[in-house]
Structures are given as C-alpha cells and as structure tokens.
XYZ file of C-alpha atoms in Angstrom:
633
model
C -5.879 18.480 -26.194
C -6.610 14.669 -24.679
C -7.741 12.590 -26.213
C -8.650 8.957 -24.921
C -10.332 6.318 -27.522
C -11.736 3.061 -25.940
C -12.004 0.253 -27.841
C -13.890 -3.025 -26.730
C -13.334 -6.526 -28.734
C -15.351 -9.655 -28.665
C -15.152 -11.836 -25.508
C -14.900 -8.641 -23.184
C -10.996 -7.802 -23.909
C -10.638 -4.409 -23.887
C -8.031 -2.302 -25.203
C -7.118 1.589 -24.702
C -5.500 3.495 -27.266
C -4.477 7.006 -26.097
C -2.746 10.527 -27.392
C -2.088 12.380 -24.380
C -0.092 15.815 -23.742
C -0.440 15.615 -20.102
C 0.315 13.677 -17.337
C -1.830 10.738 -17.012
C -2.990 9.770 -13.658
C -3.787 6.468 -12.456
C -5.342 7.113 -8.703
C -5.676 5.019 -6.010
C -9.251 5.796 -5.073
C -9.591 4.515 -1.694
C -6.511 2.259 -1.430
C -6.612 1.838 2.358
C -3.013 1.602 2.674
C -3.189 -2.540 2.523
C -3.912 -3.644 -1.000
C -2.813 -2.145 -4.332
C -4.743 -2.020 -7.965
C -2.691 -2.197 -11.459
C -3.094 -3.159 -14.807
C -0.355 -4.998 -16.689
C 1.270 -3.369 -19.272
C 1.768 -4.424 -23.259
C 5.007 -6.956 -23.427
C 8.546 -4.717 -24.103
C 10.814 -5.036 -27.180
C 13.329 -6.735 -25.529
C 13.538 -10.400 -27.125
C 16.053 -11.793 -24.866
C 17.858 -11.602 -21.511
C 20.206 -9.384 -20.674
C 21.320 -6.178 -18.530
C 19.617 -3.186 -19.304
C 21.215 -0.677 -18.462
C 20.150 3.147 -17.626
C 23.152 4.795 -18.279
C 22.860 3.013 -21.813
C 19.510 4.783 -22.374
C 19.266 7.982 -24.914
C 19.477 11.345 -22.798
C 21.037 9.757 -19.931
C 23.048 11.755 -17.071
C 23.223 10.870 -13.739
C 23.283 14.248 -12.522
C 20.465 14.152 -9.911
C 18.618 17.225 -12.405
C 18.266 15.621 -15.574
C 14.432 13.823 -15.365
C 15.325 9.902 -16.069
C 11.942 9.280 -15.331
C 11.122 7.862 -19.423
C 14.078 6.005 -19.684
C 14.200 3.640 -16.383
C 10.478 3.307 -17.171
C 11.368 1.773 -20.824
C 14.131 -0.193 -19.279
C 11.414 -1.867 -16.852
C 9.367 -2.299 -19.545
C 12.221 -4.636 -22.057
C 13.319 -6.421 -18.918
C 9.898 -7.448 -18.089
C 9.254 -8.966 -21.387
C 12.377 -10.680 -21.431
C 12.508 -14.220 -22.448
C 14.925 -14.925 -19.888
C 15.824 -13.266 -16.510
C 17.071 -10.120 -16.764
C 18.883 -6.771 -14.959
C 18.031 -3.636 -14.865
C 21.340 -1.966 -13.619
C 21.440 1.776 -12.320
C 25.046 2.483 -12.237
C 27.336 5.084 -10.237
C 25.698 8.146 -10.288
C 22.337 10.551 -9.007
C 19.380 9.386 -10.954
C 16.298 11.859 -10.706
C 13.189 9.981 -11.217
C 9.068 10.454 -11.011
C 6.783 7.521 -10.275
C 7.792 3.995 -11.351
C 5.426 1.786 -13.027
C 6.739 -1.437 -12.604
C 4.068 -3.652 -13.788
C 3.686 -6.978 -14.704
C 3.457 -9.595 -15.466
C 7.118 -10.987 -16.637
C 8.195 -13.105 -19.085
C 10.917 -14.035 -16.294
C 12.319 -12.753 -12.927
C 14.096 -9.367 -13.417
C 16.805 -7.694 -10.507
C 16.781 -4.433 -10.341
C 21.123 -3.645 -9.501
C 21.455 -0.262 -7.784
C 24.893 0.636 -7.287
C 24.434 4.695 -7.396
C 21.841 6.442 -6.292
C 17.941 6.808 -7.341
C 16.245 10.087 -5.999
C 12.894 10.367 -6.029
C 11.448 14.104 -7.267
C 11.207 16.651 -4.396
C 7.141 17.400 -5.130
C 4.753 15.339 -4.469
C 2.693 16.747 -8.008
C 4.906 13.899 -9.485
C 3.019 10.815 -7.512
C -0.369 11.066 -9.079
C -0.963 7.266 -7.677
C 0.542 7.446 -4.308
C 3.713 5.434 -4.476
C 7.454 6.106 -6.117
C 8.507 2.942 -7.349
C 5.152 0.457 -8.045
C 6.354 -2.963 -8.465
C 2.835 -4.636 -9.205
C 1.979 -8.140 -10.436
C 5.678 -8.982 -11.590
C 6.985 -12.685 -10.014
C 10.533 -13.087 -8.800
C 11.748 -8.982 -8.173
C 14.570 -8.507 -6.647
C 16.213 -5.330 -5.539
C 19.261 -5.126 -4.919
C 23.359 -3.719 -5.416
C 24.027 -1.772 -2.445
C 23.017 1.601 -3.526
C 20.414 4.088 -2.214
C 16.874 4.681 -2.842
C 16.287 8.380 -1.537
C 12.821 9.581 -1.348
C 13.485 13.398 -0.639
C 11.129 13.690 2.310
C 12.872 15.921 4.097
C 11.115 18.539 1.317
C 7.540 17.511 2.086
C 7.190 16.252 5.750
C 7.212 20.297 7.143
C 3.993 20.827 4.461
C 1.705 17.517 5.887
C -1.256 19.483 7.502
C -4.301 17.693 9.400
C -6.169 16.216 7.011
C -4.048 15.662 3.981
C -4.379 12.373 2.479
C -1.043 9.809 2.613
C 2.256 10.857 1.455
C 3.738 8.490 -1.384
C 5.343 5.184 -0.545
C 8.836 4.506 -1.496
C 9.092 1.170 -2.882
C 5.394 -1.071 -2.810
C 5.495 -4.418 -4.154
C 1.723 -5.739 -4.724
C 0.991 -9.081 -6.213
C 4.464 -9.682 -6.688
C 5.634 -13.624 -4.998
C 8.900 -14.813 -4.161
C 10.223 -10.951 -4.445
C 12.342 -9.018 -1.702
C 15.099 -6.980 -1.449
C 18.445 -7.041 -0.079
C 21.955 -4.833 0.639
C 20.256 -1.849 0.093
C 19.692 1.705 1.299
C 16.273 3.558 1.515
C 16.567 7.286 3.087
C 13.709 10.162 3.667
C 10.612 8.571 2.141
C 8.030 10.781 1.731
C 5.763 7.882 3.124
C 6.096 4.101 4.057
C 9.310 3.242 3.167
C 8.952 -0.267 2.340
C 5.627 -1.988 1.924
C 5.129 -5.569 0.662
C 0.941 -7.020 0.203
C -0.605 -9.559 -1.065
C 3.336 -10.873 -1.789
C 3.829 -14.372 -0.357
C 7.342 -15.293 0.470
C 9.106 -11.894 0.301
C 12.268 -11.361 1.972
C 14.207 -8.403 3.413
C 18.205 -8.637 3.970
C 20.790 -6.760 4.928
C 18.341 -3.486 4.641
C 19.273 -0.354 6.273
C 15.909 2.082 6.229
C 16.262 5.953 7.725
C 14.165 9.198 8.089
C 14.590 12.126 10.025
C 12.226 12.234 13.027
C 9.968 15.026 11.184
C 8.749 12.407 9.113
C 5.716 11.099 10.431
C 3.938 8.038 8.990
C 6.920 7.192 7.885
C 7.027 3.583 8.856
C 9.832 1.133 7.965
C 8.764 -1.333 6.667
C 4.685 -2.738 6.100
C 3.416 -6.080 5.363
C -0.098 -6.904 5.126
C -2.395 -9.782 3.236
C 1.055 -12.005 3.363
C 2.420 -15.290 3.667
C 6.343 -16.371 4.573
C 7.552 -13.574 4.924
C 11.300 -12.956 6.557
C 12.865 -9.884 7.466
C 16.664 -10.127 8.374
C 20.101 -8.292 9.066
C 18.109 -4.969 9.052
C 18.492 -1.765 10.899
C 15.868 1.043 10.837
C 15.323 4.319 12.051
C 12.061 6.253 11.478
C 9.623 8.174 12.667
C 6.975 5.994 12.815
C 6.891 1.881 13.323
C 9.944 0.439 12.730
C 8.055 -2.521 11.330
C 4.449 -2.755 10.818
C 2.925 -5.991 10.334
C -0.953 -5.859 9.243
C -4.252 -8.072 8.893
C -3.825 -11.406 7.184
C -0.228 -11.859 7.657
C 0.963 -15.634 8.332
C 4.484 -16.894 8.882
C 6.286 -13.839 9.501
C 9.926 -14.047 11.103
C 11.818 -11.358 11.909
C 15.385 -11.741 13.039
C 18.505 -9.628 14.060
C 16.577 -6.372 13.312
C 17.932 -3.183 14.990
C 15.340 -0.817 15.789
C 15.132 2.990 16.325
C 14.714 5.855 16.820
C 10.821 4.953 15.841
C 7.523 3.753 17.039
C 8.792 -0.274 17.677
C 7.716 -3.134 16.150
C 4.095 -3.546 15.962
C 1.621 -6.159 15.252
C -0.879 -4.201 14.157
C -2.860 -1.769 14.329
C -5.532 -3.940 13.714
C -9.136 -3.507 13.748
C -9.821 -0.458 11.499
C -11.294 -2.393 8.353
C -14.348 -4.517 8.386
C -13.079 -7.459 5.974
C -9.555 -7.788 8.382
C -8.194 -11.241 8.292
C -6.413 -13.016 11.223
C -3.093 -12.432 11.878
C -0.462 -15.690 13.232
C 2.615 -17.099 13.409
C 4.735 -13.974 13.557
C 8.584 -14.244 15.717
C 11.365 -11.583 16.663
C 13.605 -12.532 17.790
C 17.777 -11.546 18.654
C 16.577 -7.615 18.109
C 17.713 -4.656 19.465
C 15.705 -1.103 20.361
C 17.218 1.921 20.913
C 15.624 5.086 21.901
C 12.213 4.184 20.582
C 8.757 5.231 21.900
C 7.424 1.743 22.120
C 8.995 -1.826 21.485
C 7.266 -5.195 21.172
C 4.256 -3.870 20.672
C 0.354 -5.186 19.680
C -1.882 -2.918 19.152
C -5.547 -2.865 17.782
C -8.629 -0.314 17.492
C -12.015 -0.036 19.450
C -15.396 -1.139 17.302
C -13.307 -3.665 15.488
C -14.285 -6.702 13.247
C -13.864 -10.019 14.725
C -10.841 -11.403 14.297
C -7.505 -13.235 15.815
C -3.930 -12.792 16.024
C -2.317 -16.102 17.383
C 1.166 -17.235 18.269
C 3.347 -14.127 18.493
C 6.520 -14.198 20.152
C 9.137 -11.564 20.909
C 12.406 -13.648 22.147
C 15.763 -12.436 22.597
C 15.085 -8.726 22.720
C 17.813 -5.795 24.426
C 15.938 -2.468 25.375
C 18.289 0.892 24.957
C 16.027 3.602 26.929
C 12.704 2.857 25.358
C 9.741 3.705 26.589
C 7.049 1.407 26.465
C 9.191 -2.138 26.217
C 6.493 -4.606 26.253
C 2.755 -3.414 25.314
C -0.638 -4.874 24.421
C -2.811 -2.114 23.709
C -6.199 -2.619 23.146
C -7.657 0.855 23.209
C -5.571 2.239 20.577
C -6.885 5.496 18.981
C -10.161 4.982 21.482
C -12.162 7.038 19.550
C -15.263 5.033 19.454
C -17.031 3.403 22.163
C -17.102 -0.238 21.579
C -14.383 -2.150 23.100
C -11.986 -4.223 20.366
C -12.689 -7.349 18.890
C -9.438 -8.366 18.079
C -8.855 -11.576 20.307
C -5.141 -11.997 20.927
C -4.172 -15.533 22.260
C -0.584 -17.321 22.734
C 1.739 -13.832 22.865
C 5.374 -14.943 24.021
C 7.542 -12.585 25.535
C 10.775 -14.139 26.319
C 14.444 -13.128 27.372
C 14.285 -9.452 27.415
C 16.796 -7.177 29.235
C 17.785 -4.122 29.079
C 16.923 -0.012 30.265
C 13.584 2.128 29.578
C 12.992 5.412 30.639
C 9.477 4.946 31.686
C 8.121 2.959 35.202
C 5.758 1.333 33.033
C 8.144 -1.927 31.585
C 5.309 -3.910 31.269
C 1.485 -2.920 29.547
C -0.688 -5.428 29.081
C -4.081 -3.559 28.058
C -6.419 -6.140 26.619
C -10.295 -5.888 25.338
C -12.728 -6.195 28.011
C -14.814 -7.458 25.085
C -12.247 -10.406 24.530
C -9.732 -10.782 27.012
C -5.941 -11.893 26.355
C -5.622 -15.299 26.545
C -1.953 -17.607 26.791
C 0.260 -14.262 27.609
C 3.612 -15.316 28.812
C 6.570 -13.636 30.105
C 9.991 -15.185 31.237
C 13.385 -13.684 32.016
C 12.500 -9.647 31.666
C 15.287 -8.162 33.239
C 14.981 -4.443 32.813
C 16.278 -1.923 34.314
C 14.661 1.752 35.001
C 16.971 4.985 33.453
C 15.074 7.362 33.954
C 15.235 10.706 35.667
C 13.009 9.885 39.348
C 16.173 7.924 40.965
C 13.330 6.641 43.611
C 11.266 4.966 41.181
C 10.827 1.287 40.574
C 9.318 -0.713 37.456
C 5.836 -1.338 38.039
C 3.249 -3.198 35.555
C -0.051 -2.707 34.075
C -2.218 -5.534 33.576
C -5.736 -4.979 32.720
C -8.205 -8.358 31.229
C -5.321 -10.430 31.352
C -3.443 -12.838 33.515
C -0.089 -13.312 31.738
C 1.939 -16.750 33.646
C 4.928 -15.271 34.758
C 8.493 -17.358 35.076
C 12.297 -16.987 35.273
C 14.091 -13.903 36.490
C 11.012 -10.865 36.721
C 12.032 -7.606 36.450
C 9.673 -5.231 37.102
C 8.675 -7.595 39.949
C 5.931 -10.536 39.231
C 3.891 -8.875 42.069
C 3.314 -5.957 40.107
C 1.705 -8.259 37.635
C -0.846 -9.453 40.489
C -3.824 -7.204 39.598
C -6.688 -7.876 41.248
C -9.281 -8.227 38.267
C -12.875 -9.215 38.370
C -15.469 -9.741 35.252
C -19.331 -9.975 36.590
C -22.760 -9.785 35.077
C -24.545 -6.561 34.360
C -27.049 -5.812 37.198
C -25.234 -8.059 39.894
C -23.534 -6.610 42.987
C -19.450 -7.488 43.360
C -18.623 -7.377 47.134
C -14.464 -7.946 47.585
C -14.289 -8.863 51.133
C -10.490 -8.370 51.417
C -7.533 -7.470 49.409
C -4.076 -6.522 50.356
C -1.065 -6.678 48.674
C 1.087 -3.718 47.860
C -1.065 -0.947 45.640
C -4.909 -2.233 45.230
C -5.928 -0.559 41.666
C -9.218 -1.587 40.704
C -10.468 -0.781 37.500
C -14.019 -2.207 37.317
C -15.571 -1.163 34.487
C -19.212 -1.130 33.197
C -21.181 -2.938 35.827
C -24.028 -1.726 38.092
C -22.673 -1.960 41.974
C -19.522 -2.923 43.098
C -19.207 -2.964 47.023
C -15.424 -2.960 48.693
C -15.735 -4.068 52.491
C -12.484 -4.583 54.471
C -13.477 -7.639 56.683
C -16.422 -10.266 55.355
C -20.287 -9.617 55.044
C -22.684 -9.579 58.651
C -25.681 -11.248 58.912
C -26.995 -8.249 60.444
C -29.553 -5.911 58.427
C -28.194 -2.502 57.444
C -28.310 0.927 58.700
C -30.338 3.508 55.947
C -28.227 5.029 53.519
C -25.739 1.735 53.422
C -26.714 -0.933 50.262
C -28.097 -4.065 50.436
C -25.859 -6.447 49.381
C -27.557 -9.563 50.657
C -27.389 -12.074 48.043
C -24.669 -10.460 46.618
C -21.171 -12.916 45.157
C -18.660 -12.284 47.900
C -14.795 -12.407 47.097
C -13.548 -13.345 50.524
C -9.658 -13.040 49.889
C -9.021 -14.470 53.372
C -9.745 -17.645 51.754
C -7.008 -17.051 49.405
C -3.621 -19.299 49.152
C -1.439 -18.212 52.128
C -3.466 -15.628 53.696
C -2.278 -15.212 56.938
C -4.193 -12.879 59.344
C -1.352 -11.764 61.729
C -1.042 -8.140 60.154
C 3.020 -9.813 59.114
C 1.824 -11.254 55.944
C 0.490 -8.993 52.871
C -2.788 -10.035 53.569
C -5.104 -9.520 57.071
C -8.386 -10.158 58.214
C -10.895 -7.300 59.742
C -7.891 -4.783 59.172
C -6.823 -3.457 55.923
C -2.677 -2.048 56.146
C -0.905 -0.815 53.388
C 2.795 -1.337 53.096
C 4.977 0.673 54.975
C 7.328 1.459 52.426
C 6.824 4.020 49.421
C 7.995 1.574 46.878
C 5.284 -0.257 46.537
C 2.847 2.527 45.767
C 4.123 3.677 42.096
C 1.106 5.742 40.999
C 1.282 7.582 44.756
C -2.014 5.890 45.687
C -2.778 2.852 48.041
C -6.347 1.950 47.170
C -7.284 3.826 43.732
C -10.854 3.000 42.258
C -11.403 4.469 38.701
C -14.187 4.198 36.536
C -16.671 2.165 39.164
C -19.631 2.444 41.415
C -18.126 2.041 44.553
C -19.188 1.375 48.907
C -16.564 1.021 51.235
C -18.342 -0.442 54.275
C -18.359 -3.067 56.864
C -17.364 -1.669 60.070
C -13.505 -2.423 59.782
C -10.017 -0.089 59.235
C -8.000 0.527 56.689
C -4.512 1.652 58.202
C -1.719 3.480 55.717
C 0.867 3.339 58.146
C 2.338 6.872 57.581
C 3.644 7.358 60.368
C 6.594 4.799 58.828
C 6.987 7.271 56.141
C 6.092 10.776 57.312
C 9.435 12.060 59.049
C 11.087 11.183 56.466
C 9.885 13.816 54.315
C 11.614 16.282 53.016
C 11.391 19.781 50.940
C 10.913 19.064 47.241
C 9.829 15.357 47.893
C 6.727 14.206 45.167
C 3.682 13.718 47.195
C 3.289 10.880 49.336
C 0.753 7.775 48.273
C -3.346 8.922 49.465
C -5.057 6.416 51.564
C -8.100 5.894 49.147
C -8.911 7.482 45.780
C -11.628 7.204 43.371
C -11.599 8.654 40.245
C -13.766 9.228 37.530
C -16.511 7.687 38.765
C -18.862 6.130 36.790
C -22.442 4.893 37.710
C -24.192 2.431 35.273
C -21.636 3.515 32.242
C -20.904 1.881 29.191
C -20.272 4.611 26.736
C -17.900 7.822 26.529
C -17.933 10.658 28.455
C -20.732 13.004 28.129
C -18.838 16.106 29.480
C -18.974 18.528 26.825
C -16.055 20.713 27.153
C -16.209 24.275 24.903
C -14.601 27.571 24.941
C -11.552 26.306 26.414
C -8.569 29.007 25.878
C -4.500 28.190 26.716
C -2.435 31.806 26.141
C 1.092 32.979 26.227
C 2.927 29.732 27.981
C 6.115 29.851 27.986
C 8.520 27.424 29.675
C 9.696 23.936 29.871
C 8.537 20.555 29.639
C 10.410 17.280 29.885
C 7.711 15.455 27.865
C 7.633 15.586 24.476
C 4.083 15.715 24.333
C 3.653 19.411 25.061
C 0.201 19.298 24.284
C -2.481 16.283 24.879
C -5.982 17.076 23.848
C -8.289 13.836 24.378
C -11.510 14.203 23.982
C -14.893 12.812 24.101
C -15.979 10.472 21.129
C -19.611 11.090 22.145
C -19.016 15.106 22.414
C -16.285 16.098 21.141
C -14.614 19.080 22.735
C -15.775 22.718 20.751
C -13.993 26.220 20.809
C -10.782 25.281 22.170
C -7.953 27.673 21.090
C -4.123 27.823 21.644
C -2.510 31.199 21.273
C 1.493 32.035 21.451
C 2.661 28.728 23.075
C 6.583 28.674 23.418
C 7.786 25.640 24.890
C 11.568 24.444 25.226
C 11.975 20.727 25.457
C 14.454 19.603 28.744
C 13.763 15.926 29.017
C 16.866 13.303 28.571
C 15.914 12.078 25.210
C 18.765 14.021 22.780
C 17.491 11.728 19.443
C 13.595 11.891 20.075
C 13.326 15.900 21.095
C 11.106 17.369 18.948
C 7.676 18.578 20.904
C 4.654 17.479 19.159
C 0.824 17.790 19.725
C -1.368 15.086 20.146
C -5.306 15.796 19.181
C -8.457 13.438 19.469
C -12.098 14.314 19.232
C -10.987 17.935 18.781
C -10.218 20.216 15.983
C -8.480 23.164 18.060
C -7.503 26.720 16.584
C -4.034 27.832 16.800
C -2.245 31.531 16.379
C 0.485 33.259 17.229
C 4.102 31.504 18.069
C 3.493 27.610 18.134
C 6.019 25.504 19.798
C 5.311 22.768 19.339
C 3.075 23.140 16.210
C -0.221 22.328 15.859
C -2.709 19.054 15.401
C-alpha cells in the first residue's frame, strides 16, 4: 500500500515524508518540450570532495542486466552535497540504468567521468517524467570521459504511433549555468538527444551524437530560453535536426559542426507558443552537411506570436548532396490560416559551396505578414548532383529581396522575382515584365491586371475591366530596358527566352493564387520554334506559354474544397522520392474518408543513407490496411 504524508511548517516550508512500494512518478504535465520543472532534493551524506565511484557502490556489475539505477542515483546524490567539487566516475563496463534524477542544487560543481558505457532501459515504462538523465538546478555539470551514453532507441522508435506523446530525452540539463559536456558519445536516444534550457553559458565539445534514421524526433541537440551558448568540434547524425535552436536563445555560436544524415541546422521552429521570446545573435560557421534533407535552415509556424529573430549568419558552410541548402521557411506546418509573425531581419549567408540534389539551392519563403528584411548572400557556389543532367539551380524568393554579391551560384537572376505588395481593394496593373521565367505569386488582393504593353486612354470593350485609375508598373521605365526585342526586356511585345534553361518549373508566365486579366492588345511570343525540333522521345515536357493555377478570387483563408471518400488500392511500383505518400490538406476542411489499402512501394532514388519511404499527413487522419510500404501517418 502507498502511503504519502504531507506535512506543512510555519512560514510556508513544506516537507513530504513518504513510504512507497511503487514507482513514484514525477510527470511533466504539459512540459512543451522548452522548459523543465524539479524540486531539489535533501543534501547527500557525502561531507567532502572526492570521486564517487559506481563500481564502488554495493550490488555493482557492469554487466548491461544488473539494474544500477539506485546506486548512480545515491552517487549523484553525495556528490551533489559535496563540500568541494566532486566526480562521479562510471568506469569500464555496461551500466543499465532507469531515469536519472540529477537535481540540485550543489554544494559545488560535480563531473560526471564516463569512461564505459551507460545504457539507458529498453522500455519506455521506466521514464515516468520524460527524460533519462535529468540534470536540473545543479551549477557547474560537466559531462564528460569519452564514453557512451546509449539510449536504446532502436527498441522503441518502430512502436511511436500518431498521436503518442514525446519519447524520453537523453540527457536535459534545466536550470543548470556554466554546464556542458564534452568528448563524449550519445547513440539511439529514444528522444532529443541533447537538450540544454534555461542554461546560460553551456558548452558542447568534441560531441559525437548518432541515431538510426527510424528515429524520428530525434534531434541532436536543442537549446531554448539560453544565453552564451557554444557548440564545437561536433559531428551528428540523426533523424531529425541536427541542431535545433529555439525561442529566447541569445549568443549562440556554433563552429566546426559536421552535420548529417538529419534535418540541418535550424533556427527554429518558432512560432508555436504564445509567450515565445526573440531569438539573436546566433553564427555557424566552418560546418559541413552531408546527405541531409535541409541545411541552414529558419523556419517558423503560421498564427504565430510576435516576435524577432535578428542577426543570424551561416558562414563557411560545404554542402555534400543536400537537399534544401539554404531555406527560410515561413509556412512551416501551414496548418492554420494566418500568415507568421515571426519577423526575421539581418540573416547572413556567406561562403557556401558545395553539391545538392535538388534545383531548388536557394528558398527564401518569408511571411507576407512581415516580410524578410537585411537577407544577404555572397559567394554560393553550388553545384546541382542530381539525377535530370539538363537541369540548372534556380531560386525561390517570395516577400524578400535578399542583396546578392560575390560569385552566385544558382545565378543572381534567379533571385530577381518580380514581387509586388498592394492594398486590399486596389487594382495592380504590371505593364511589362520580361526576364527569363515571370512567376507571380500575388496573393490576397482583389484585382490584379497583367497587360503586355502600357495602359490606352481609350474606354474598354464589355467584358474587359476597368482599370482606369488603377497604379501602373510600367517596367519599360525600368534600369536598362531596352526595347529592341535583344535585351531581356521589350516594349508592346512580350518574348520569352529562347532557350529551355531559363524556364526551371517548365512554365514561362505562371500565375498562382491571383485574380488575373491579361489584356491590352499586344503579343506574347514563346519562341518555340527555337526549341521544338529539337525534341526528342522521352524528353520532359517543354515550358507552356501562360499558366495560372489555383486561382483565387478575393481569398485570404484556406481552401474550402472539401475532399472525402478518396480511395488509393493495390500500387505497386517505384518511386525515387522518399515521400511515397503526401497528403496536404485543408486547415479549414480537412480531408474525410480517405483510405490506403495494400501499397507496396520500392524506393529507386540516389540517396543510399536517407532511403527509407515515409508518409507525410496534414489536415487528414487517413485509414490504412493491408501491405503498407511505406507505413502509415
């Protein structure tokens, strides 16, 4: 039987006496992954410094079966209360543990010396609270002694299911200042390998992190709610983010960090908390990414609170076949209809080079709600590995206009999107625009009106708008437009490029998501007769003249196709993506009924680390049954 007594003194100190014959659970309620909650523990029986050491301990065997879960827990427990700093030394051997309480406060600074290994328990029964090793309100804690910390993942990730709350974190310092860790090994968390808040001045050295790529959510390392931070010598490989840095982080520096295979680094995600702080001052720089899905990355969440992150700079970076090298996105997890908040100013990216497999080096997808201000890039020399061997690099820019310098490549023209913010309930009319692809993406505004050469004076025909007294954007005004049909830009007639090159998405004028005319009496010329004998069998589709695309009239909010009773049955095949299945729906109306039944896909793409076929589910909660390759959302 439990039995709990509470006992409460004068001046509010309470005190907790307790018998128990159970486990006893402290919970995390709704720790949202960012800040921690702890209660200090009664001083030890230690009386002065020393090295405590587990092998010392009654009962002990490092065996990897015998439960040393007591006994490390005692030995945290007489270091803390040391007088003087103190070890805590895990020798040679396999040491099977539970959860950690590692709670503080000290007496004085205590190292924790691994020189064998420490393996977390397989189940995840034995985490009541969430984490492995909880290093909470303890000064000074350093890790370290070249060993490994092995979280056993590998026995959990295969159960996660939809729905399930967090796996436990490997090691979680909370409250804990001037701590870190260095020379060490952390392998298969269940969770987060590595997470460090509210811990100012915490350091990472000489680190090496890795899970298999089953693991998902298992990022590298986490910092959040954290000054001077620094984050050295490390190499990780996970199957999440790499690193993670979170709200309220200032004076982060990350150096000489090798990343992947794994998600990238990431500033962010940001946004999905109403009390987030701003996030500044953050640098990586002389890194390396190999095979990863993303690599200097920002991201941050629709409907978000107000906030800033400032003065971010990625310098001195080598790409190994990622996919996404350099990314702002702004519509991560766009599951709700209001655009971010998150205002990202003075982002530096700086000497890059290297190979991606994607024709998309450079994203730049900013808030229309708060545009990116001070983006920079110089000296991105990348080249494309993929499997088209006619592609070329493009760009996506979209509510930005990054400055552009030094040696570009993907070319600084492909940065030169044509972007235009106006008034709700005005009329845009672009007179003229040429210059390789036009891709207008003019969202959430009444009437937008393209016209090839500039406005008449004379009244219009029925059926054609009235745009008298509308803003005109004559481009033939524009810095060294030359009207001669030689330069990129022309007057009255509207050419596209003759070569295929410069139309990436295979389309010369694309308009998606806008209200739309085309008018004004003039041509637009594609010039395929350049191109079209040179066609052969098997050749992708050449670039269409003009192309719009879910159009949208007077729209600010989702989509409000409802999509139901959708089935997909016995597929079998291959893909080269491995995103075999991509279910995005409406946040408005969610897609209903949709059902996947004996899918059997084989993976053929070029990526031999990053193969395994996943499933990727928003707005949806689809049915599944039968043979499922890949599994499930």
């Amino acid at each position: 039987m439990n039995r709990f007594d509470m006992k409460v003194v004068l001046s509010l100190v309470l005190m907790f006496s307790y018998v128990a014959n159970g486990a006893i659970s402290f919970g995390r309620g709704h720790y949202d992954r960012r800040a921690l909650m702890g209660a200090p523990l009664p001083t030890g029986t230690a009386s002065a410094g020393g090295v405590f050491d587990l092998s010392k301990c009654a009962g002990a065997k490092g065996d990897g079966v015998t439960d040393m879960t007591t006994q490390l827990n005692q030995a945290w427990k007489d270091a803390c209360s040391s007088k003087t700093p103190a070890k805590i030394l895990i020798p040679l051997g396999n040491w099977l543990v539970g959860e950690l309480k590692f709670l503080g406060p000290c007496a004085s600074p205590v190292t924790i010396e691994v020189q064998g290994t420490l393996k977390a328990k397989p189940d995840l029964a034995s985490f009541p609270s969430g984490m492995w090793i909880n290093i909470f309100q303890a000064s000074g804690v350093h890790i370290t002694g070249g060993g490994t910390l092995h979280g056993q993942g590998e026995a959990t990730w295969k159960t996660k299911k939809p729905g399930d709350k967090a796996f436990p974190d490997s090691v979680v310092f909370s409250q804990c200042p001037n701590s870190g860790i260095e020379n060490v090994h952390i392998v298969n968390s269940k969770g987060f390998n590595l997470k460090a808040v509210q811990s100012d001045g915490f350091k990472v050295n000489s680190v090496t992190i890795s899970c298999g790529l089953d693991g998902s959510n298992t990022d590298g390392i986490h910092i959040a709610k954290i000054k001077d931070v620094s984050i050295t010598n490390t190499v990780i490989g996970v199957g999440d983010d790499c690193i993670s840095v979170g709200d309220d982080s200032v004076g982060v520096t990350i150096d000489k960090v090798t990343c992947g295979p794994g998600h990238g680094i990431s500033i962010g995600s940001l946004g999905r908390y109403p009390d987030e702080k701003d996030v500044r001052n953050v640098a990586v720089t002389n890194s390396i990414f190999k095979n990863t899905d993303n690599g200097a990355r920002i991201k941050t969440l629709h409907e978000s609170p107000s906030l800033v992150a400032s003065n971010i700079s990625f310098i001195g970076i080598t790409m190994d076949n990622v996919t996404n090298p350099i990314i702002i996105d702004q519509n991560y997890f766009a599951n709700k209809p209001g655009a971010s908040k998150v205002k990202i100013a003075g982002v530096t990216f700086k000497n890059f080079k290297g190979t991606t497999n994607s024709i998309k080096a450079v994203t730049l997808k900013c808030s229309t709600a708060v545009p990116c201000q001070g983006v920079s890039l110089t000296d991105i020399d990348l080249t494309y590995c993929g499997k088209d061997p006619a592609a070329k690099l493009t760009s996506i820019c979209e509510n930005v206009k990054p400055t552009v310098g030094g040696k570009m490549n993907p070319p600084e023209s492909m940065m030169n999107r044509f972007d235009l913010r106006v008034v709700l309930g005005t009329t845009l009319v672009i007179s003229y625009v040429a210059n390789g692809a036009i891709n207008f993406h003019l969202r959430y505004y009444d009437r937008r009106v393209l016209m090839d050469k500039p406005l008449p004076t004379r009244a219009r025909s029925a059926g054609v708008p009235d745009v008298s007294g509308a803003t005109v954007f004559d481009i033939s005004k524009s810095a060294g437009a030359i009207g001669n049909g030689q330069a990129d830009m022309t007057v009255g007639t509207l050419k596209a490029k003759p070569d295929i090159g410069s139309f990436p998405s295979g389309m010369w004028i694309s308009i998606f998501q806008a209200s739309v005319h085309i008018i004004g009496g003039g041509l637009l010329h594609g010039q395929g007769e350049a191109v079209w004998k040179t066609k052969k069998p098997g050749d992708k589709a050449f670039p269409d003249s003009v192309v719009f695309s879910l159009l949208i009239l007077s729209s600010t909010g989702a989509s409000n196709v409802k999509i139901t009773g959708v089935t997909y049955k016995n597929f079998t095949g291959s893909t080269n993506s491995i995103r075999a299945i991509l279910l995005k729906c409406s946040s408005a109306v969610p897609c209903e009924a949709i059902s996947f039944t004996d899918i059997n896909f084989t993976y053929c793409g070029k990526n031999i680390v990053n193969n395994k076929l996943k499933s990727l589910c928003e707005n949806v909660k689809p049915t599944f049954a039968g043979k499922m390759i890949p599994p499930g959302c």
